[in-house]
Amino acid sequence: MIMSFLRNDEYEAKLYYKGNDYQIITPGSYVICAVTGKRIALDDLRYWNFRRQEAYANCQVSYERELECNPNLRKLLEHNKD
């Protein structure tokens, strides 16, 4: 019998995102950024959207995704530039 001994860092975690926290559904050490497709170590995970259940690699990616999903917010921000 061949046994595979994979470490936790070789698994993608499955999370349920909440407003200011998340629940681990499937253990692992990283999640995938919904926009860039890059791995995000759970220790580095700071940005997500609980309504869309998406993780983001950083603040800029999160901001751009919010503008993409919320055209009214983009219009409001553009209007306030003037």
Short mmCIF file of C-alpha atoms in Angstrom, two decimals:
data_model
loop_
_atom_site.label_atom_id
_atom_site.label_comp_id
_atom_site.label_asym_id
_atom_site.label_seq_id
_atom_site.Cartn_x
_atom_site.Cartn_y
_atom_site.Cartn_z
CA MET A 1 0.00 0.00 0.00
CA ILE A 2 1.36 3.41 -0.97
CA MET A 3 0.46 6.12 1.49
CA SER A 4 0.55 9.78 0.69
CA PHE A 5 1.60 12.10 3.47
CA LEU A 6 0.59 15.53 2.28
CA ARG A 7 1.10 18.43 4.59
CA ASN A 8 -1.69 20.91 5.28
CA ASP A 9 0.11 23.51 3.14
CA GLU A 10 -0.54 21.36 0.11
CA TYR A 11 -4.31 21.68 0.46
CA GLU A 12 -6.67 24.46 -0.47
CA ALA A 13 -8.89 25.40 2.46
CA LYS A 14 -12.62 25.85 1.95
CA LEU A 15 -14.01 28.69 4.02
CA TYR A 16 -17.38 30.19 4.84
CA TYR A 17 -16.80 33.94 5.01
CA LYS A 18 -18.60 36.01 7.63
CA GLY A 19 -18.65 39.76 8.20
CA ASN A 20 -15.46 39.94 10.26
CA ASP A 21 -14.40 36.30 10.46
CA TYR A 22 -14.56 33.04 8.58
CA GLN A 23 -15.37 29.44 9.37
CA ILE A 24 -13.11 26.67 8.11
CA ILE A 25 -15.19 24.11 6.21
CA THR A 26 -12.26 22.09 4.83
CA PRO A 27 -8.83 22.44 6.48
CA GLY A 28 -5.92 23.72 4.46
CA SER A 29 -3.38 26.49 4.52
CA TYR A 30 -4.46 28.67 1.60
CA VAL A 31 -7.41 29.92 -0.43
CA ILE A 32 -7.52 31.18 -4.00
CA CYS A 33 -8.04 34.86 -4.79
CA ALA A 34 -11.33 35.21 -6.69
CA VAL A 35 -9.82 37.83 -9.00
CA THR A 36 -6.15 36.97 -9.56
CA GLY A 37 -6.28 33.21 -9.05
CA LYS A 38 -3.23 33.42 -6.77
CA ARG A 39 -2.85 31.47 -3.55
CA ILE A 40 -3.42 33.39 -0.32
CA ALA A 41 -2.00 31.82 2.83
CA LEU A 42 -4.65 31.75 5.56
CA ASP A 43 -2.24 33.65 7.80
CA ASP A 44 -2.21 36.44 5.19
CA LEU A 45 -5.94 36.49 4.41
CA ARG A 46 -7.29 39.95 5.26
CA TYR A 47 -9.79 40.76 2.51
CA TRP A 48 -12.98 38.96 1.52
CA ASN A 49 -16.61 39.60 0.70
CA PHE A 50 -19.04 37.51 2.72
CA ARG A 51 -21.99 38.22 0.42
CA ARG A 52 -20.12 36.95 -2.65
CA GLN A 53 -18.09 34.39 -0.64
CA GLU A 54 -14.89 35.57 -2.34
CA ALA A 55 -11.35 36.01 -1.02
CA TYR A 56 -9.01 38.73 -2.32
CA ALA A 57 -5.23 38.87 -2.40
CA ASN A 58 -4.99 42.47 -1.16
CA CYS A 59 -6.83 45.72 -0.57
CA GLN A 60 -6.44 47.00 -4.14
CA VAL A 61 -7.85 43.80 -5.63
CA SER A 62 -10.77 43.93 -3.19
CA TYR A 63 -11.46 47.57 -4.05
CA GLU A 64 -11.39 46.97 -7.81
CA ARG A 65 -13.70 43.97 -7.47
CA GLU A 66 -16.15 46.02 -5.41
CA LEU A 67 -16.21 48.70 -8.10
CA GLU A 68 -16.70 46.03 -10.76
CA CYS A 69 -19.65 44.50 -8.91
CA ASN A 70 -21.15 47.81 -7.84
CA PRO A 71 -21.40 50.24 -10.81
CA ASN A 72 -23.34 52.75 -8.70
CA LEU A 73 -20.41 53.03 -6.30
CA ARG A 74 -18.05 53.67 -9.21
CA LYS A 75 -20.36 56.44 -10.51
CA LEU A 76 -20.58 57.99 -7.06
CA LEU A 77 -16.80 58.02 -6.66
CA GLU A 78 -16.29 59.47 -10.14
CA HIS A 79 -18.91 62.15 -9.45
CA ASN A 80 -17.18 63.14 -6.20
CA LYS A 81 -13.84 63.65 -8.00
CA ASP A 82 -15.22 66.75 -9.72
#
